[in-house]
CSV table of C-alpha atoms and ligand atoms in Angstrom, one decimal:
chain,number,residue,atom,x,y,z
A,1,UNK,CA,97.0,144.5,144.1
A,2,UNK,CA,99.0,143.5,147.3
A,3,UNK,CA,101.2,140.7,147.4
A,4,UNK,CA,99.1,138.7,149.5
A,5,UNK,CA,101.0,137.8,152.0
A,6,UNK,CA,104.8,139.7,152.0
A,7,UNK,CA,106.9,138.5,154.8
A,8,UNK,CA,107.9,140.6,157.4
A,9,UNK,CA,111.5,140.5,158.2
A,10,UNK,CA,112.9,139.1,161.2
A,11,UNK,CA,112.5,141.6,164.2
A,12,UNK,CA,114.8,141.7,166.7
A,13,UNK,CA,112.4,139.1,168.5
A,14,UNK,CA,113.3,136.2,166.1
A,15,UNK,CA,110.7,134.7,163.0
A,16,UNK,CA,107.9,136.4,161.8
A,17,UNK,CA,104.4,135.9,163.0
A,18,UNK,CA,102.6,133.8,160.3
A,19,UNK,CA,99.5,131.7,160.8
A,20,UNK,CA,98.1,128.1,160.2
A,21,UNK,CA,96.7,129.8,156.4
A,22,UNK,CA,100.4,131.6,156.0
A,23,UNK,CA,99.1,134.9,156.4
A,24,UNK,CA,101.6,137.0,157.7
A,25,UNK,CA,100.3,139.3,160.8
A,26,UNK,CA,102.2,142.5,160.3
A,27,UNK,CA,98.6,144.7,161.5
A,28,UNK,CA,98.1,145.2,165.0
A,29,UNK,CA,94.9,147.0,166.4
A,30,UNK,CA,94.8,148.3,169.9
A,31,UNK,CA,91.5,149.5,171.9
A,32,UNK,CA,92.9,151.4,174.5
A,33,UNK,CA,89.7,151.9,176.5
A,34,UNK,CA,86.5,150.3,175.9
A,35,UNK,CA,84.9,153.3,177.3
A,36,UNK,CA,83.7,156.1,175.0
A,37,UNK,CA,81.8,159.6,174.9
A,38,UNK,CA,79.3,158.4,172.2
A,39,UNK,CA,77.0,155.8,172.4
A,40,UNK,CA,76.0,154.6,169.3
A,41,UNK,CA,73.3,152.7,168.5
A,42,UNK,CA,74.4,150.2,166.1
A,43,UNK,CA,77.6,149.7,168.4
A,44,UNK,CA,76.7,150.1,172.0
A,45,UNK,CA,73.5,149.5,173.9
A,46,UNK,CA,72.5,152.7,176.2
A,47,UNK,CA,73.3,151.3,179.4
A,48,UNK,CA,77.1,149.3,178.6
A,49,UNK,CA,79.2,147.7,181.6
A,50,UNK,CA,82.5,148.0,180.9
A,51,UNK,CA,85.5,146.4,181.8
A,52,UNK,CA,86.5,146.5,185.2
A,53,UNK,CA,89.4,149.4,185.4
A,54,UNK,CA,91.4,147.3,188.1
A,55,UNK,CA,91.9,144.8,185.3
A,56,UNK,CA,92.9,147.4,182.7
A,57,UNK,CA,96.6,147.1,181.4
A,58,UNK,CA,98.8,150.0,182.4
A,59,UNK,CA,99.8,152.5,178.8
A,60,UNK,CA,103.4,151.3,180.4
A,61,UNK,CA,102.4,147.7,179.8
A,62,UNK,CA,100.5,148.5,176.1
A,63,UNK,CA,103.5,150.1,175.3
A,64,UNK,CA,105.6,147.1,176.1
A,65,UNK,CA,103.0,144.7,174.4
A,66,UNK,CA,103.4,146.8,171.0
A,67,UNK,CA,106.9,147.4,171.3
A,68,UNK,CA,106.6,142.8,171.3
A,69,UNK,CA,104.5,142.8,168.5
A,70,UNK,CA,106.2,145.6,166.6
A,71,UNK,CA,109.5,143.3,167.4
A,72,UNK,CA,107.9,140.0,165.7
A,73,UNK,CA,107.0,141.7,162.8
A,74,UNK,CA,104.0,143.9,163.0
A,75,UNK,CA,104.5,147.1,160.8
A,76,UNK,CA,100.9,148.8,161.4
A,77,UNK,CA,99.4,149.8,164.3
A,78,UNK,CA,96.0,151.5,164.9
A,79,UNK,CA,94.9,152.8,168.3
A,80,UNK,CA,90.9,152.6,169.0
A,81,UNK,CA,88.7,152.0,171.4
A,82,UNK,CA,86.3,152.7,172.8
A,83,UNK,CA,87.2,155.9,172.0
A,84,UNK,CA,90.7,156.3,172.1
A,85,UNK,CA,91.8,159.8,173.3
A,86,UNK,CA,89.4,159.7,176.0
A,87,UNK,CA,91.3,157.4,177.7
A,88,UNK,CA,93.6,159.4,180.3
A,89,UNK,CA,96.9,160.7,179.4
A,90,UNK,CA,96.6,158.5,176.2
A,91,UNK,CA,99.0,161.1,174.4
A,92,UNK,CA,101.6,159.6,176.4
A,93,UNK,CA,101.0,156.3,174.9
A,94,UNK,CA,101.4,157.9,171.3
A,95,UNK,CA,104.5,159.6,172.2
A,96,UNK,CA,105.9,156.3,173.3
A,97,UNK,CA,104.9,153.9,169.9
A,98,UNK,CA,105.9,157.2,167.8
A,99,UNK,CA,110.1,156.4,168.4
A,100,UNK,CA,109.6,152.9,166.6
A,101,UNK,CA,107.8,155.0,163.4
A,102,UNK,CA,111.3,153.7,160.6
A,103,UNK,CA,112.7,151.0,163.2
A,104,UNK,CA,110.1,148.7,162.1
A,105,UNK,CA,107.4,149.8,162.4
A,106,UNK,CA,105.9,151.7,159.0
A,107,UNK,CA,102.5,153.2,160.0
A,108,UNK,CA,101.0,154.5,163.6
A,109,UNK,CA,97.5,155.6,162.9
A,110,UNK,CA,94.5,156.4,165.2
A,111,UNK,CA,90.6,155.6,164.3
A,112,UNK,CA,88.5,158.3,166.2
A,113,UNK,CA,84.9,159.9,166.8
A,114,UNK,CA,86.5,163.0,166.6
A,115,UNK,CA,85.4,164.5,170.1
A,116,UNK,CA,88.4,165.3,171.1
A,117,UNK,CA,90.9,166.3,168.1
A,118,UNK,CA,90.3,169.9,168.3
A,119,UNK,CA,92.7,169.5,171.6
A,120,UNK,CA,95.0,166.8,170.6
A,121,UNK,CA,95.5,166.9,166.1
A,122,UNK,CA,98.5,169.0,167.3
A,123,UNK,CA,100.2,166.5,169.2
A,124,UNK,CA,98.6,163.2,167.0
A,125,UNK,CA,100.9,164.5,164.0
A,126,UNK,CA,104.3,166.0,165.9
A,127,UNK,CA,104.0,162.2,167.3
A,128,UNK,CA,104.5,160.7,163.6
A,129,UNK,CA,101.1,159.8,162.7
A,130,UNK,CA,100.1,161.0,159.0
A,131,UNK,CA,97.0,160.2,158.5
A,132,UNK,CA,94.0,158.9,160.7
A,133,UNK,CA,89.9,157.5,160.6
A,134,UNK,CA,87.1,159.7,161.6
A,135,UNK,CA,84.0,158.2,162.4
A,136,UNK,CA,81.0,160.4,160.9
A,137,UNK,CA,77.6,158.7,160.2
A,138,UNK,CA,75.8,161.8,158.9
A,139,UNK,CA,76.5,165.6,158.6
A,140,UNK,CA,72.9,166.0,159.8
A,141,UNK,CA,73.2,167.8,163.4
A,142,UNK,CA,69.4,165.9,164.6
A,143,UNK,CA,70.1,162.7,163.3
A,144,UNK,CA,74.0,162.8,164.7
A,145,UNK,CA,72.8,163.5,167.9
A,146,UNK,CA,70.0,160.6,167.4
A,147,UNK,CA,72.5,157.9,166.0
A,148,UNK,CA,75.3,159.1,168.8
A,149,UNK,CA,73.2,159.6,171.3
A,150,UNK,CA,75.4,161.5,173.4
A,151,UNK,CA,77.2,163.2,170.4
A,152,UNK,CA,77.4,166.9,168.8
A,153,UNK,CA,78.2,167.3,164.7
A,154,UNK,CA,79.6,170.7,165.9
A,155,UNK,CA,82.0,169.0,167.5
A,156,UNK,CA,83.4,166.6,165.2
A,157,UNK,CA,83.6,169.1,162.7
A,158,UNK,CA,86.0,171.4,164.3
A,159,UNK,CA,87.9,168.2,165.2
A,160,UNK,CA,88.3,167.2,161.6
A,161,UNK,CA,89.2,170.5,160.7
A,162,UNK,CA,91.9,170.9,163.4
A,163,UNK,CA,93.2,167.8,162.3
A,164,UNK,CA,93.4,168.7,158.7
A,165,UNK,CA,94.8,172.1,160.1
A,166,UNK,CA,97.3,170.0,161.6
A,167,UNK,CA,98.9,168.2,158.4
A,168,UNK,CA,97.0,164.8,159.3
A,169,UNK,CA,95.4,162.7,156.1
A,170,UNK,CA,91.6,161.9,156.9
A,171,UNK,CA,89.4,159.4,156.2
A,172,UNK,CA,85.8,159.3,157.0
A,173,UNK,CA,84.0,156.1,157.9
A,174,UNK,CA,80.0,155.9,157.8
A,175,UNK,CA,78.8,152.9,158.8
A,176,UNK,CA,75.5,152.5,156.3
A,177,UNK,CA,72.4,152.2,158.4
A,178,UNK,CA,69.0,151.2,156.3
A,179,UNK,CA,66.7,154.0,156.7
A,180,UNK,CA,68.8,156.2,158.4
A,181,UNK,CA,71.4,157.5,156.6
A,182,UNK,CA,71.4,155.9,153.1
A,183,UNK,CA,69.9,158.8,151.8
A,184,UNK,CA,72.6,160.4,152.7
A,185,UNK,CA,75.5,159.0,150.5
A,186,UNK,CA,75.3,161.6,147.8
A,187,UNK,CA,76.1,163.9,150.2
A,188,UNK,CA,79.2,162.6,152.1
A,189,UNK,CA,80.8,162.0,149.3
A,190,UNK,CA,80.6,165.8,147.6
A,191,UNK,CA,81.3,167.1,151.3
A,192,UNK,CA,84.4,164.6,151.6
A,193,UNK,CA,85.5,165.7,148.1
A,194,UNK,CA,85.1,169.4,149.1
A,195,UNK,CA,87.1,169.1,152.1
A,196,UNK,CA,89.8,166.9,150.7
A,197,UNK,CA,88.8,163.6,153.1
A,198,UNK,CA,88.2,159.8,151.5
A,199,UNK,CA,85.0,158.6,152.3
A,200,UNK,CA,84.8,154.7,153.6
A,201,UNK,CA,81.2,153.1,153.8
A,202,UNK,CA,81.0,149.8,156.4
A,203,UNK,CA,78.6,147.4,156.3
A,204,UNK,CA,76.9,146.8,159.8
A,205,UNK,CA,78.0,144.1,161.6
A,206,UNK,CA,76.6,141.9,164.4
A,207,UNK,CA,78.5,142.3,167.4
A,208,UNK,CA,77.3,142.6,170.9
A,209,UNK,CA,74.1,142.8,172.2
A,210,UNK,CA,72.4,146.4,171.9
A,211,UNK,CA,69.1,146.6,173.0
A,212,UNK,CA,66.4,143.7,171.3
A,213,UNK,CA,65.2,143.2,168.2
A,214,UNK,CA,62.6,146.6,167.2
A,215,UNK,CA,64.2,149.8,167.6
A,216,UNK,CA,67.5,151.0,167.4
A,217,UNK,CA,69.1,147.9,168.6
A,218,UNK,CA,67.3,146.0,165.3
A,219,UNK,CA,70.4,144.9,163.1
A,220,UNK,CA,68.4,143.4,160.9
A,221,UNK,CA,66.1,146.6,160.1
A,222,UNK,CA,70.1,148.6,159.7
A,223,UNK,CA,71.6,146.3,157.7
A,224,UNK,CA,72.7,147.6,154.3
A,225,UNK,CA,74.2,145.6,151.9
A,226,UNK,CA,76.6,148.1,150.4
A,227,UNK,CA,77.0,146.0,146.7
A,228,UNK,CA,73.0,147.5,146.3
A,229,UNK,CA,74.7,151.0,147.5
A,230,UNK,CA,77.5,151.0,145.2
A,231,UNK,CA,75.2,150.3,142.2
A,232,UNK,CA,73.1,153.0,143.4
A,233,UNK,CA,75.7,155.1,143.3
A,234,UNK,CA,77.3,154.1,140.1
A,235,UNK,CA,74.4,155.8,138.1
A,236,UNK,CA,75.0,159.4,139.5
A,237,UNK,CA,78.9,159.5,140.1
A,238,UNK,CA,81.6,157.9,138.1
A,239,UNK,CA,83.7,155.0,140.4
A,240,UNK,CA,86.9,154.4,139.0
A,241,UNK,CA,88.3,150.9,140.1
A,242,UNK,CA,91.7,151.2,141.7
A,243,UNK,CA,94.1,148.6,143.5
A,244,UNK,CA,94.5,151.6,146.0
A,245,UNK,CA,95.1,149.4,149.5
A,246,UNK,CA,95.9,150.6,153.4
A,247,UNK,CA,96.2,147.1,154.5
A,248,UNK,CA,93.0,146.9,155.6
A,249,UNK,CA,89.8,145.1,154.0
A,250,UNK,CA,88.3,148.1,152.3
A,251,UNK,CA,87.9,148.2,149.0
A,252,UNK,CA,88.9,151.5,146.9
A,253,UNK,CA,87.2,153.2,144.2
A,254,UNK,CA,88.1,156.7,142.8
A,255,UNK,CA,85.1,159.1,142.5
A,256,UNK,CA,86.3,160.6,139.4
A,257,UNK,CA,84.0,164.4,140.3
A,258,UNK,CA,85.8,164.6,143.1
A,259,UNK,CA,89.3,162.7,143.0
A,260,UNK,CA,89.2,161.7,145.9
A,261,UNK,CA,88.8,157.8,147.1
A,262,UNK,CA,85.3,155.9,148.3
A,263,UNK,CA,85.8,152.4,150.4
A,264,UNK,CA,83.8,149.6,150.6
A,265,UNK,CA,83.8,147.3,153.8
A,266,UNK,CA,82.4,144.5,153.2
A,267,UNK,CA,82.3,141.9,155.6
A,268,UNK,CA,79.1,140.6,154.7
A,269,UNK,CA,78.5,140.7,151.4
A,270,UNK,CA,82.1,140.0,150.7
A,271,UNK,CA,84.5,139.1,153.1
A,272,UNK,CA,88.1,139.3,152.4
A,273,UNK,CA,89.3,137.1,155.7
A,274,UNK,CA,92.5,135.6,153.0
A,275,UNK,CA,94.1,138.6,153.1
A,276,UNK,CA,93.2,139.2,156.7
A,277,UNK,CA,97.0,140.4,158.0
A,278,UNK,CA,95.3,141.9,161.7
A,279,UNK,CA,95.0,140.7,165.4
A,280,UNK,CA,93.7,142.9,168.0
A,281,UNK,CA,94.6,143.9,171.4
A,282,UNK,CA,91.7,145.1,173.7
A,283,UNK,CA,92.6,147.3,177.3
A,284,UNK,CA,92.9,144.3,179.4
A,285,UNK,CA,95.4,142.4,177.4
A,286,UNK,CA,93.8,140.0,175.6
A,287,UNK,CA,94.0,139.3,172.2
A,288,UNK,CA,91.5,138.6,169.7
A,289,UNK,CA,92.6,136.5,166.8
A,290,UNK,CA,89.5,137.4,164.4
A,291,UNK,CA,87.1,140.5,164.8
A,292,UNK,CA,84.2,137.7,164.7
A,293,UNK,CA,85.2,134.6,166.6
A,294,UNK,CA,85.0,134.3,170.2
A,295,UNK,CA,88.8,132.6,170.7
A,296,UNK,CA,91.5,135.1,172.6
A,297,UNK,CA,94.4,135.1,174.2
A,298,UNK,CA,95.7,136.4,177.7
A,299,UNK,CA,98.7,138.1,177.4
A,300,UNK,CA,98.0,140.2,180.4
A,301,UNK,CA,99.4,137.4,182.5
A,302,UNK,CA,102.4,136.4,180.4
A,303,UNK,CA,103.5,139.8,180.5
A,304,UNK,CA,102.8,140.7,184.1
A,305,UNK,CA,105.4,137.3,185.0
A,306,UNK,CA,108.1,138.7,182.8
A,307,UNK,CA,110.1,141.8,183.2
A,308,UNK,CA,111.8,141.0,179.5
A,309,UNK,CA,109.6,141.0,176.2
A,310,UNK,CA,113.1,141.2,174.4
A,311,UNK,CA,114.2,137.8,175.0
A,312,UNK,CA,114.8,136.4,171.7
A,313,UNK,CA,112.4,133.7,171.0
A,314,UNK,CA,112.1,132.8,174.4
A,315,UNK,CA,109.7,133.7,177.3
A,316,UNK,CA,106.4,133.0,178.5
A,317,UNK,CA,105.0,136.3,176.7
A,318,UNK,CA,107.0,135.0,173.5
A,319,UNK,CA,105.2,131.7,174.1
A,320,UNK,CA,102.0,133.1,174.4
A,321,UNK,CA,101.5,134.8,171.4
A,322,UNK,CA,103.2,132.4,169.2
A,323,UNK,CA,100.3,130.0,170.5
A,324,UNK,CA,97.8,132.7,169.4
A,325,UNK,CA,98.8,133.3,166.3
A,326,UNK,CA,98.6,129.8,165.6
A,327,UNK,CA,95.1,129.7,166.2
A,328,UNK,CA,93.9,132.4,164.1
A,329,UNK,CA,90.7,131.6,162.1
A,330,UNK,CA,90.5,131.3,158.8
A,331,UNK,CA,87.9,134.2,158.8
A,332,UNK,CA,84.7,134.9,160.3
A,333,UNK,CA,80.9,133.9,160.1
A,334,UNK,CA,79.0,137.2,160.4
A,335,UNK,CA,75.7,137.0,158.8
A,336,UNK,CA,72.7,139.2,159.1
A,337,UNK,CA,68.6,138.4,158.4
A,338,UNK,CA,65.7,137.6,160.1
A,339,UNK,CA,66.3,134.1,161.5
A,340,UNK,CA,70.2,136.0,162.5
A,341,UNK,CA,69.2,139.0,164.1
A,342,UNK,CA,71.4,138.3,167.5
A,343,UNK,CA,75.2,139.0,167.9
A,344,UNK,CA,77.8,136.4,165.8
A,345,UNK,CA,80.2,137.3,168.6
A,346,UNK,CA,78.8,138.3,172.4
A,347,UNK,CA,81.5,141.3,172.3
A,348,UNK,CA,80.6,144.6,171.6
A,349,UNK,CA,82.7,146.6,168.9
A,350,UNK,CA,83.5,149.1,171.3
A,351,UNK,CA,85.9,146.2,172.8
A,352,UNK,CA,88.2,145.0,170.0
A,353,UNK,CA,87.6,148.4,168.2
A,354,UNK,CA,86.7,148.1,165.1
B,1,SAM,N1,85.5,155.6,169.0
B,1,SAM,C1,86.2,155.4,167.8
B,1,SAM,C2,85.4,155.7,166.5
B,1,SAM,O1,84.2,156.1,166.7
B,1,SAM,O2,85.9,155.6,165.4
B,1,SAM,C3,86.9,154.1,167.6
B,1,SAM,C4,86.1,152.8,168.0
B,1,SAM,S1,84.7,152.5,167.0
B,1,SAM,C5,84.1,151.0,167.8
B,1,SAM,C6,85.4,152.0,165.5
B,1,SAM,C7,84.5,151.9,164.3
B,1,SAM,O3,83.6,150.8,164.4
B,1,SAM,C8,83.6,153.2,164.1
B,1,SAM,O4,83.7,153.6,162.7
B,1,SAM,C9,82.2,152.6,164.3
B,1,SAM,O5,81.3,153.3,163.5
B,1,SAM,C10,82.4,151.2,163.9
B,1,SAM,N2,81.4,150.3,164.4
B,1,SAM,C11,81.0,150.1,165.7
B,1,SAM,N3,80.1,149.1,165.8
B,1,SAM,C12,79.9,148.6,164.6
B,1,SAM,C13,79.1,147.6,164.1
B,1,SAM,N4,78.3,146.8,164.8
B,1,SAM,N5,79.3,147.3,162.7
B,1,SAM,C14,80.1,148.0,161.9
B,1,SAM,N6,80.8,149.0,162.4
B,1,SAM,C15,80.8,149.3,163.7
């Protein structure tokens, strides 16, 4: 296992971020557009409002932000969305956070639908990044296109295997959906072990209104608990525990037919908020403290008033965050039945990505 919580060393922008439960924040997530070319239905209702571009940060200003973060101490950081490379000229974004890949920072990754990596897996990899999430429900072509609404399997395929082409680790991430794909399981995982992928499996979470309680906007009727899955799964493949860890919440079994790795994301069944090491940065500059709490942080301001994120210790930016971090939650309160079929948090996923 991890430490829990390993200090960061001092950036060039003075202490460490730690919070009020001495959780170090060394993981930064960005969504770099709330906007995406899928619509899926566990995530996003059919007809979303997004944010107002005027209030959108510049990629010159997310650059700056991460470069702040990056200088207090964050060591991770995953771009997302939305759907990240449709936001425009978002390769120029990469190019910029891949120079500070060995000058503290340790990892730039990317989770992605896939749409576009035929055209940018290339690019993704000669920027510095090693290894990235896919999101891939289902490898049937009817019930992508059903789940996606506005997506084609086709698609994502070559994507994946452009990336692979291109040098980049994948991992695939299914979110398990009751009725919809759970028969389906079996399959990822001999398909991932064929193609040399890990396989992640997420639990459903309840976030954002999408579209009323029958139908595909029912959480309750998606919801999975994935400790019934992995049992399930234990009597036809054999799940070798590991203390295999990215940082993130999954957990990692090896699937000893196929060597390859199989994550569980738990939030519901079993949260692991202790070890939570993450804030996230959505397009307009505020920062979210937990992925299910409604408490955030402008930063958009703070940076906009000062031309100078270097200024050691000092600033209003500097200030800003410091007093976010030190409201980070303990964890979150997501729960799914009957009597808590609505959104924990009014946000969408699409927002704080993921
Ligand atoms: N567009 C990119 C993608 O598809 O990976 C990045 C953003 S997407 C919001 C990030 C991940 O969140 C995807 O794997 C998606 O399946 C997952 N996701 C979206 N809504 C979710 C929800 N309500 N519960 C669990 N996972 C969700």
């Amino acid at each position: 296992m991890d430490a829990p919580h390993p200090m960061p060393q001092v950036g060039p922008n003075g202490a460490p971020l730690v919070d009020p439960y001495a959780r170090a924040i060394t993981y930064l997530r960005v969504s770099v557009t709330d906007r995406c070319d899928f619509r899926c239905v566990y995530c996003m209702s059919e007809d979303m409002h997004f944010l107002p571009k005027a209030e959108l940060l510049t990629l010159e200003e997310m650059a700056r932000l991460c470069g702040a973060f990056i200088g207090r101490g964050v060591r991770k950081l995953r771009l997302t969305g939305g759907e990240p490379l449709v936001r425009r000229n978002v390769m120029w974004l990469v190019r910029e956070l891949g120079p500070h890949l060995g000058r503290g920072l340790d990892e730039l990754t990317l989770t992605t639908n896939g749409s576009q990596l035929v055209k940018y897996a290339a690019e993704l990899k000669a920027a510095g990044m090693r290894r990235i999430n896919v999101s891939l429900d289902t490898l049937d072509a009817a019930k992508f296109a059903s789940i996606t609404r506005w997506g084609r399997l086709e698609q994502v395929l070559e994507g994946i295997e452009a990336a692979k082409q291109a040098g980049l680790a994948i991992k695939i991430n299914a979110v398990a959906l009751k009725g919809v794909n759970d028969g389906e399981f079996d399959r990822l995982i001999a398909w991932c072990g064929e193609h040399g992928h890990d396989l992640t499996l997420i639990e459903v979470m309840p976030m954002g209104e999408i579209g009323g309680e029958s139908g595909p906007g029912d959480r309750a009727a998606q919801y999975l608990p994935l400790s019934m899955v992995r049992a399930d799964l234990k009597q036809r493949w054999t799940l070798e525990e590991t203390d295999y860890r990215t940082g993130g919440p999954a957990r990692y079994w090896t699937v000893k037919e196929t060597g390859r790795r199989l994550g569980f994301i738990t939030p519901l069944t079993h949260n692991f908020c202790e070890l939570c090491n993450r804030v996230r940065l959505t397009c307009t500059g505020t920062l979210y403290m937990c992925l299910g709490q409604e408490d955030s942080a402008d930063l958009r301001t703070p940076l906009r008033g000062s031309a100078d994120d270097a200024a050691h210790g000092a600033g209003a930016l500097d200030a800003a965050i410091r007093a976010a971090i030190a409201r980070k939650p303990k964890g979150h309160d997501f729960i799914i039945d009957r009597r808590h079929a609505g959104a924990a948090v009014s946000r969408h996923m699409s927002v704080t990505g993921g």
